[in-house]
Amino acid sequence: MKLRLALLALAFVVSFAGQDASLLGAEPSASYLLPGNPLDGSRLFSEKGCLGCHSVYGVGGVAGPELGQGILKRPLLDIAGVMWNHSPGMVHLFQEMRTALPQFKPAEMASLLSFLYYLGSLDPPGDAAAGARLFREKQCQTCHSLGGKGGKHGPKLDSYGRYATPLYLTAGLWNHGKAMAGVMEAIRVPRPAFGKNDIADLLAYIRTTAGSVERVYVRPGNPQVGEKLFVQKRCAQCHRPNAQGTRIGPDLRTKLKGSLIGIAGAMWNHGPKMWAKMDNVPSLAPEEMSDLISYLYFLQFIDPTGNVARGRVVYQEKRCGGCHTLPGVSGTVGPDLASAEKLQTPVEVVTEMWNHVGTMERKMLEESVEWPVFKGGEMADLISYLLSVRKSSAAPADGKKSEPKEK
Ligand code: HEC
Ligand code: HEC
Ligand code: HEC
Ligand code: HEC
């Protein structure tokens, strides 16, 4: 039951309060929380069959490229662009396998894209061998024991092996960090700093001593809850409530890059300076740590708005108007994009483009139109243009257009 395992491994997102998918691309270049629900997205990724052909860090099918290695590290609509660019290849494989291309509802597409976006920065699973080295080099074993072997200045760490996610270890490190730093100073062990995936590697090692060799990915928590905790736990006293900087603490929106484990490491590394400024260090339960880190992680979600003028050029260059009607440019092969009903938001446009990809590809072959390939930013630009034309053509001045109603 390989797929079953894969399913489990991918079901790592705990819970995200769903947000309105129509937010997608609606805000100006702000950073805010992810618009879809990555948990639903991870479920759809297997239900719609993607996992049958694609793997994430080696878990999953092999007919399509691996999607876990940061290739999706780009804005959401660019991810949609990448999917589109590769869709003829996928369509042909589906045909060979005699299965229908999966269709999406807009909310599903938003969640799928959110999940793919999350994959773009997903930390690789911890590596137990690297963790064993770190445990020695960082002198954890001078003070801690595992399986009865090691020092006695600190508690045994075996119980951490029960936990699947490094965020438990992160919480333990944070909550005991100040006391640990004291003992380190007393017996002259330098305080270790954590880089890259160190905490995940350490946990992977601890887990092997507890008899578990199963590889586990980091599960992000709930960023909406994390946003509240950030204020409740008084982080916002030195960083602003929206994680902007103050005179005391740095701007976390720009400082924290890339990865959940990296953020956990940054918190640890800067611990002493923070603790020095805190009357008492707020203790964080593992779930809280997980939610906080997820919040800080998804602060990086940037959804650049498209540019209408550039979008018009993209529309012409990609020859969409050869088949589709818009005011001023009228093709006849494809539907009228100004009046088609389900194209009210960026995510709806992306969804319908995907849902119709099979027919479009056939028509393009018939009409000898080369498959349009989107470069970075072009999908967002094109969509901005489409939506702006729809808006203006819905205005009463234009008599021939169908009613501007949304349902
Ligand atoms: C039948 C096998 C198959 C299925 C199912 C499938 N894909 Fe693909 N996918 C491929 C192949 C093959 C490619 C490479 C196509 C090409 O480059 O021409 C690809 C490419 C991609 C790419 C571009 C990757 C890159 O290298 O940049 C993305 C993103 C993607 N698929 C996402 C998905 C999603 C999301 C689903 C589920 C809705 C899915 N795929 C379902 C076979 C599949
Ligand atoms: C100089 C000794 C020392 C070193 C080196 C040290 N620790 Fe600790 N550690 C302690 C002490 C003492 C405590 C208990 C602190 C307290 O009382 O809150 C502790 C607590 C912990 C806890 C919380 C344990 C619990 O009961 O929940 C974890 C997790 C931990 N250390 C991990 C590590 C890791 C991983 C390393 C190596 C990177 C490390 N420690 C290095 C002394 C040390
Ligand atoms: C009393 C003030 C204060 C409080 C409260 C505080 N911080 Fe900080 N924080 C700082 C300072 C100062 C730094 C920079 C420390 C340094 O340069 O080593 C920092 C750095 C950080 C960093 C590392 C940023 C980087 O540059 O890599 C993270 C992450 C962080 N804080 C998260 C938090 C979280 C989460 C909370 C709440 C649990 C919190 N902070 C509470 C003052 C504070
Ligand atoms: C060779 C002709 C052709 C070209 C070029 C073409 N399309 Fe299409 N398009 C079609 C056809 C035909 C359909 C209807 C497919 C169906 O019914 O399944 C369609 C459907 C669509 C839909 C769904 C409309 C609805 O009713 O929901 C969207 C959105 C779309 N195309 C966007 C584009 C964009 C953007 C471009 C340029 C990148 C483009 N198309 C290029 C032929 C084309």
XYZ file of C-alpha atoms and ligand atoms in Angstrom:
579
model
C 0.000 0.000 0.000
C 2.513 2.511 -1.137
C -0.016 5.134 -2.059
C -1.652 4.826 1.323
C 1.643 5.628 2.983
C 2.178 8.489 0.615
C -1.233 9.802 1.529
C -0.382 9.715 5.180
C 2.920 11.394 4.623
C 1.224 14.173 2.741
C -1.534 14.720 5.252
C 0.734 16.933 7.269
C -1.020 20.206 7.371
C -2.966 20.442 10.606
C -5.713 22.961 10.250
C -6.187 26.208 8.468
C -9.255 28.284 8.921
C -10.515 28.521 5.341
C -10.343 31.924 3.771
C -12.374 33.252 0.952
C -10.775 32.027 -2.238
C -11.904 35.129 -4.069
C -9.297 37.067 -2.106
C -6.746 35.549 -4.402
C -4.975 38.341 -6.178
C -7.499 40.892 -5.020
C -5.173 42.804 -2.696
C -2.390 45.093 -3.748
C 1.095 43.708 -3.283
C 0.607 43.085 0.419
C 1.783 40.122 2.381
C -1.037 38.379 4.147
C -2.062 34.880 4.994
C -2.454 32.238 2.378
C -5.840 32.403 0.591
C -6.584 28.723 0.121
C -6.538 25.882 2.582
C -3.375 23.817 2.163
C -4.849 20.962 4.163
C -7.678 20.583 1.655
C -5.080 21.095 -1.030
C -2.989 18.184 0.169
C -6.086 15.983 0.178
C -7.012 17.110 -3.340
C -3.475 16.483 -4.475
C -4.026 12.799 -3.866
C -7.754 12.613 -4.622
C -7.362 14.246 -8.028
C -4.593 11.838 -8.874
C -1.627 14.232 -8.852
C 0.204 12.061 -6.340
C -0.082 9.120 -8.710
C 2.375 10.831 -11.073
C 4.213 13.336 -8.862
C 6.260 12.761 -5.767
C 7.136 15.094 -2.935
C 10.595 14.397 -1.579
C 10.514 10.922 -3.023
C 7.016 9.962 -1.851
C 4.570 9.428 -4.724
C 4.516 8.550 -8.424
C 7.305 8.902 -10.950
C 5.577 9.639 -14.288
C 5.817 13.399 -13.646
C 8.544 15.548 -12.106
C 9.185 15.663 -8.369
C 7.441 18.707 -6.883
C 9.078 19.002 -3.476
C 12.463 20.473 -4.279
C 11.606 24.110 -4.319
C 10.622 24.280 -8.003
C 7.315 25.788 -6.926
C 8.911 28.533 -4.915
C 7.144 31.383 -6.671
C 3.982 33.478 -6.424
C 0.694 31.629 -6.506
C -0.385 32.704 -9.976
C 3.021 31.773 -11.332
C 2.445 28.284 -9.968
C -0.800 28.272 -11.937
C 1.288 29.374 -14.923
C 3.713 26.490 -14.454
C 0.826 24.020 -14.319
C -0.591 25.514 -17.492
C 2.760 25.424 -19.296
C 3.109 21.731 -18.602
C -0.494 20.793 -19.125
C -0.186 19.444 -22.697
C 2.380 16.958 -21.395
C 0.014 15.974 -18.618
C -3.003 15.818 -20.933
C -1.203 13.348 -23.190
C -0.287 11.128 -20.280
C -3.884 11.152 -19.100
C -4.966 10.167 -22.623
C -2.489 7.313 -22.691
C -3.791 6.150 -19.351
C -7.355 6.635 -20.596
C -8.375 8.710 -17.625
C -10.137 12.044 -17.705
C -8.262 15.172 -16.696
C -9.472 16.080 -13.192
C -11.785 19.086 -13.077
C -11.707 21.678 -10.304
C -14.060 24.068 -8.594
C -12.482 27.456 -7.894
C -12.251 26.875 -4.119
C -10.556 23.557 -4.795
C -8.109 25.185 -7.174
C -7.289 27.839 -4.555
C -6.552 25.128 -2.013
C -4.522 23.065 -4.443
C -2.446 26.113 -5.372
C -1.991 26.952 -1.678
C -0.733 23.459 -1.095
C 1.650 23.671 -4.046
C 2.822 27.020 -2.723
C 3.456 25.420 0.644
C 5.451 22.660 -1.070
C 7.697 25.310 -2.570
C 9.211 26.015 0.837
C 8.710 22.648 2.431
C 11.681 21.571 4.465
C 13.185 18.264 3.482
C 12.556 15.527 6.028
C 15.130 15.337 8.803
C 18.192 13.220 8.194
C 19.051 10.977 11.129
C 22.736 10.573 10.202
C 23.222 14.332 10.018
C 21.334 14.598 13.311
C 23.665 12.122 15.011
C 26.621 14.239 13.940
C 24.973 17.423 15.202
C 24.105 15.809 18.519
C 27.815 15.147 19.035
C 29.193 18.360 17.563
C 26.762 20.658 19.343
C 27.570 18.796 22.551
C 23.984 17.881 23.354
C 25.333 14.553 24.571
C 27.580 16.273 27.111
C 24.418 17.091 29.051
C 21.660 14.850 27.712
C 21.280 11.111 27.408
C 19.543 9.013 24.783
C 18.985 5.295 25.325
C 20.860 5.568 28.642
C 24.029 6.968 27.049
C 25.204 10.533 27.564
C 25.498 13.273 30.169
C 23.318 14.016 33.176
C 23.357 17.808 33.446
C 20.050 17.902 31.619
C 17.033 15.594 31.352
C 16.906 12.478 29.145
C 15.628 13.329 25.696
C 14.213 9.912 24.752
C 10.611 11.037 25.137
C 11.009 13.480 22.234
C 11.347 10.474 19.943
C 7.589 9.971 20.211
C 6.943 13.161 18.345
C 6.653 13.194 14.622
C 7.242 16.872 14.101
C 10.368 18.886 14.884
C 8.141 21.624 16.251
C 7.856 19.632 19.489
C 11.594 19.736 19.867
C 11.524 23.414 18.973
C 9.032 24.108 21.758
C 11.152 22.129 24.265
C 14.239 24.068 23.235
C 12.434 27.386 23.567
C 10.786 26.669 26.910
C 13.965 25.355 28.531
C 16.331 27.521 26.559
C 17.035 30.107 29.203
C 17.796 27.522 31.917
C 19.857 25.544 29.418
C 21.884 28.625 28.537
C 22.641 29.050 32.240
C 24.036 25.535 32.593
C 25.985 25.911 29.351
C 27.627 28.992 30.717
C 28.342 27.296 34.056
C 30.132 24.309 32.548
C 31.580 26.280 29.636
C 29.859 24.610 26.751
C 29.331 27.112 23.923
C 25.673 27.740 23.144
C 24.942 26.086 19.789
C 23.348 27.955 16.904
C 20.982 26.162 14.545
C 21.064 26.578 10.781
C 19.146 25.164 7.858
C 17.420 21.947 8.777
C 19.363 21.247 11.975
C 16.396 20.882 14.317
C 14.653 18.452 11.956
C 17.865 16.424 11.635
C 18.299 16.324 15.408
C 14.765 15.077 15.882
C 15.207 12.466 13.159
C 18.194 11.173 15.120
C 16.337 11.212 18.437
C 13.529 9.305 16.757
C 15.868 6.541 15.603
C 16.927 6.009 19.199
C 13.250 5.650 20.045
C 13.002 3.011 17.327
C 11.290 5.057 14.642
C 12.802 5.394 11.203
C 9.739 6.641 9.383
C 10.454 9.966 7.690
C 8.137 12.764 8.608
C 7.604 16.206 7.146
C 7.035 19.326 9.178
C 3.405 20.143 9.662
C 2.641 23.808 9.716
C 0.081 24.867 12.282
C -2.748 27.290 11.947
C -1.470 30.734 10.923
C -4.681 32.461 11.963
C -4.291 31.155 15.511
C -0.596 32.022 15.380
C -1.451 35.607 14.522
C -3.456 35.876 17.745
C -0.787 34.126 19.809
C 1.774 36.573 18.537
C -0.085 39.266 20.460
C -1.164 37.103 23.426
C 2.377 35.866 24.065
C 3.614 39.454 23.971
C 5.831 39.011 20.946
C 4.122 42.144 19.691
C 5.679 44.211 22.468
C 9.001 44.231 20.663
C 7.883 43.299 17.166
C 4.663 44.995 16.069
C 1.393 43.029 16.047
C 1.830 42.428 12.321
C 5.458 41.370 12.931
C 6.873 44.667 11.724
C 9.949 45.885 13.554
C 10.223 48.311 16.454
C 13.146 50.086 18.056
C 13.746 46.911 20.069
C 12.969 43.922 17.865
C 13.633 43.464 14.130
C 11.043 43.339 11.345
C 10.172 39.667 11.063
C 8.471 40.003 7.692
C 11.729 40.709 5.937
C 14.121 38.835 8.201
C 12.607 35.392 8.071
C 13.107 33.544 4.851
C 12.180 30.272 3.431
C 11.489 27.532 5.860
C 9.599 26.561 9.005
C 12.631 24.944 10.569
C 14.723 27.947 9.600
C 12.323 30.210 11.493
C 12.415 27.898 14.504
C 16.208 28.052 14.361
C 16.193 31.868 14.117
C 14.051 32.095 17.248
C 16.468 29.861 19.103
C 19.560 31.661 17.825
C 18.253 35.041 18.901
C 16.872 33.685 22.164
C 19.425 35.113 24.619
C 19.060 38.670 23.293
C 15.291 38.373 23.431
C 15.244 36.828 26.876
C 17.489 39.601 28.135
C 14.743 42.053 27.232
C 11.865 39.967 28.586
C 10.706 40.035 32.203
C 9.673 36.446 31.877
C 9.870 34.249 28.831
C 6.420 33.165 27.645
C 6.243 29.403 27.571
C 4.845 27.875 24.402
C 3.022 24.562 24.084
C 4.071 22.608 20.968
C 0.800 23.444 19.188
C 1.305 27.096 19.998
C 4.854 26.998 18.722
C 3.605 25.356 15.584
C 0.891 27.979 15.054
C 3.274 30.852 15.732
C 5.879 29.585 13.339
C 3.257 28.970 10.679
C 2.078 32.515 11.123
C 5.604 33.847 10.668
C 6.125 31.504 7.742
C 3.044 32.534 5.794
C 3.823 36.197 6.345
C 6.107 35.620 3.435
C 3.170 34.892 1.224
C 3.339 37.641 -1.319
C 0.839 37.834 -4.075
C 1.993 40.493 -6.513
C -0.793 42.140 -8.470
C -0.724 41.978 -12.206
C -0.359 44.926 -14.508
C -3.231 45.600 -16.920
C -1.124 47.186 -19.659
C 1.409 44.379 -19.621
C -1.469 41.904 -19.519
C -2.857 43.296 -22.756
C 0.487 42.627 -24.410
C 0.548 39.094 -23.001
C -2.973 38.482 -24.332
C -1.822 39.520 -27.806
C 1.486 37.705 -27.728
C -0.104 34.457 -26.592
C -2.738 34.842 -29.301
C -5.669 34.207 -26.989
C -7.605 36.669 -29.148
C -7.211 34.398 -32.150
C -9.964 32.271 -30.664
C -11.607 34.328 -27.942
C -13.754 37.407 -28.048
C -13.035 40.496 -26.043
C -14.255 43.982 -26.983
C -12.063 45.089 -29.860
C -10.529 41.672 -30.486
C -12.836 38.984 -31.635
C -12.110 35.394 -32.356
C -14.870 32.912 -32.963
C -13.410 29.538 -32.049
C -13.445 29.984 -28.286
C -16.031 31.420 -25.921
C -16.452 35.128 -25.280
C -14.204 35.802 -22.304
C -15.911 39.079 -21.465
C -19.268 37.478 -20.807
C -18.372 33.938 -19.716
C -19.921 33.535 -16.324
C -17.324 31.874 -14.195
C -14.500 34.310 -14.728
C -15.061 36.801 -11.924
C -11.851 36.316 -9.949
C -8.272 35.323 -10.721
C -8.783 31.902 -9.258
C -11.868 31.343 -11.426
C -9.916 32.256 -14.537
C -7.130 29.862 -13.589
C -9.652 27.143 -12.797
C -11.530 27.449 -16.086
C -8.309 27.584 -18.068
C -7.291 24.308 -16.458
C -10.729 22.718 -16.849
C -10.776 23.505 -20.579
C -7.175 22.712 -21.244
C -7.887 19.517 -23.213
C -10.182 21.166 -25.753
C -7.975 24.214 -26.040
C -4.970 22.124 -26.806
C -6.850 20.215 -29.526
C -8.061 23.470 -31.085
C -4.596 24.960 -30.942
C -3.212 21.954 -32.801
C -5.983 22.355 -35.436
C -5.300 26.062 -35.802
C -1.523 25.639 -35.632
C -1.231 27.912 -32.619
C 1.833 27.200 -30.588
C 1.098 26.295 -26.970
C 1.356 29.574 -25.041
C 3.949 29.426 -22.291
C 3.836 31.872 -19.385
C 6.923 33.363 -17.831
C 7.064 34.794 -14.309
C 4.385 37.424 -13.690
C 2.658 36.959 -17.043
C -0.273 34.957 -15.715
C -1.017 37.648 -13.125
C -0.749 40.352 -15.796
C -2.982 38.500 -18.228
C -5.625 37.939 -15.575
C -5.554 41.589 -14.492
C -6.149 42.553 -18.086
C -9.003 40.072 -18.552
C -10.728 41.175 -15.373
C -10.343 44.844 -16.191
C -11.868 44.347 -19.632
C -14.721 42.390 -18.119
C -15.344 45.156 -15.649
C -15.422 47.900 -18.237
C -17.447 45.885 -20.713
C -20.015 45.211 -18.009
C -20.611 48.981 -17.802
C -24.013 50.093 -19.182
C -22.459 52.085 -22.067
C -21.780 48.849 -23.888
C -25.202 47.691 -24.993
C -24.262 44.361 -26.562
C -22.764 42.881 -23.431
C -24.693 40.495 -21.283
C -25.780 41.532 -17.831
C -23.009 42.398 -15.404
C -24.577 40.338 -12.667
C -22.690 38.121 -10.305
C -24.701 35.343 -8.814
C -0.739 11.154 -15.570
C 0.369 11.686 -14.826
C 0.203 13.078 -14.217
C -0.796 13.486 -13.379
C -1.964 12.669 -12.841
C -0.503 14.855 -13.026
N 0.652 15.255 -13.651
Fe 1.575 17.050 -13.406
N 2.983 16.503 -14.764
C 3.064 15.279 -15.390
C 4.133 15.327 -16.365
C 4.544 14.180 -17.279
C 4.682 16.630 -16.305
C 5.796 17.202 -17.163
C 5.091 17.658 -18.413
C 5.945 18.426 -19.359
O 6.929 19.052 -18.928
O 5.612 18.431 -20.546
C 3.950 17.323 -15.271
C 4.228 18.628 -14.857
C 3.623 19.271 -13.778
C 4.057 20.512 -13.211
C 5.243 21.315 -13.648
C 6.449 20.814 -12.895
C 7.750 21.460 -13.301
O 8.698 20.723 -13.592
O 7.864 22.671 -13.298
C 3.194 20.799 -12.188
C 3.249 22.006 -11.260
C 2.226 19.744 -12.123
N 2.534 18.825 -13.095
C 1.184 19.685 -11.229
C 0.215 18.689 -11.236
C -0.972 18.704 -10.422
C -1.321 19.785 -9.419
C -1.669 17.575 -10.700
C -3.021 17.148 -10.149
C -4.124 17.991 -10.538
C -0.918 16.842 -11.697
N 0.214 17.548 -12.003
C -1.293 15.616 -12.206
C 2.265 14.186 -15.157
C 1.113 14.195 -14.385
C 25.478 22.437 29.121
C 24.475 21.409 29.171
C 23.475 21.318 28.043
C 23.742 21.225 26.716
C 25.071 21.279 26.004
C 22.459 21.049 26.079
N 21.454 21.056 27.013
Fe 19.503 20.793 26.686
N 19.088 21.080 28.636
C 20.029 21.256 29.607
C 19.363 21.452 30.881
C 20.027 21.719 32.220
C 17.969 21.374 30.607
C 16.828 21.535 31.599
C 16.529 23.022 31.687
C 15.389 23.323 32.622
O 15.493 22.965 33.784
O 14.412 23.940 32.164
C 17.847 21.119 29.200
C 16.635 20.945 28.553
C 16.521 20.551 27.256
C 15.284 20.200 26.627
C 13.909 20.173 27.284
C 13.822 18.834 27.984
C 12.477 18.552 28.600
O 12.463 17.912 29.660
O 11.445 18.897 28.007
C 15.567 19.851 25.335
C 14.584 19.406 24.262
C 16.984 20.012 25.151
N 17.528 20.442 26.334
C 17.657 19.759 23.964
C 19.013 19.964 23.778
C 19.692 19.784 22.531
C 19.043 19.281 21.242
C 20.993 20.115 22.738
C 22.119 20.131 21.728
C 21.896 21.036 20.589
C 21.125 20.500 24.113
N 19.904 20.408 24.710
C 22.308 20.897 24.714
C 21.393 21.290 29.422
C 22.044 21.220 28.215
C 11.444 41.907 24.814
C 11.481 42.078 23.387
C 11.134 40.896 22.527
C 10.055 40.054 22.662
C 8.950 40.110 23.712
C 10.137 39.111 21.563
N 11.240 39.379 20.798
Fe 11.807 38.375 19.121
N 13.472 39.526 18.995
C 13.790 40.555 19.848
C 15.120 41.040 19.532
C 15.849 42.179 20.227
C 15.577 40.253 18.458
C 16.942 40.333 17.766
C 17.865 39.523 18.620
C 19.238 39.396 18.019
O 19.603 40.199 17.169
O 19.919 38.422 18.378
C 14.515 39.304 18.153
C 14.589 38.342 17.148
C 13.585 37.458 16.846
C 13.654 36.492 15.802
C 14.837 36.267 14.889
C 14.778 37.212 13.729
C 15.989 37.073 12.841
O 16.597 38.106 12.561
O 16.343 35.955 12.433
C 12.464 35.796 15.798
C 12.054 34.677 14.863
C 11.665 36.334 16.864
N 12.373 37.354 17.470
C 10.407 35.883 17.192
C 9.750 36.245 18.362
C 8.544 35.609 18.845
C 7.794 34.499 18.139
C 8.219 36.217 20.028
C 7.089 35.866 20.967
C 7.132 34.528 21.530
C 9.224 37.232 20.268
N 10.128 37.220 19.236
C 9.228 38.077 21.352
C 13.017 41.058 20.862
C 11.866 40.459 21.355
C -6.876 27.765 -30.655
C -7.946 28.443 -29.985
C -7.732 28.917 -28.584
C -6.696 29.689 -28.095
C -5.470 30.197 -28.834
C -7.002 29.931 -26.708
N -8.189 29.349 -26.372
Fe -9.111 29.455 -24.572
N -10.588 28.244 -25.230
C -10.689 27.747 -26.515
C -11.852 26.896 -26.602
C -12.332 26.150 -27.829
C -12.441 26.903 -25.313
C -13.677 26.141 -24.862
C -13.185 24.774 -24.449
C -14.268 23.858 -23.988
O -15.421 24.134 -24.223
O -13.895 22.877 -23.298
C -11.616 27.754 -24.470
C -11.873 28.039 -23.143
C -11.204 28.982 -22.399
C -11.577 29.418 -21.078
C -12.776 28.935 -20.293
C -13.926 29.831 -20.672
C -15.208 29.508 -19.915
O -16.268 29.541 -20.539
O -15.122 29.228 -18.708
C -10.671 30.354 -20.689
C -10.656 31.115 -19.373
C -9.725 30.497 -21.751
N -10.083 29.649 -22.771
C -8.645 31.368 -21.730
C -7.701 31.438 -22.742
C -6.507 32.268 -22.656
C -6.149 33.167 -21.476
C -5.824 32.084 -23.816
C -4.480 32.663 -24.190
C -3.384 32.250 -23.323
C -6.572 31.129 -24.612
N -7.693 30.758 -23.916
C -6.194 30.697 -25.867
C -9.838 28.003 -27.570
C -8.658 28.713 -27.477
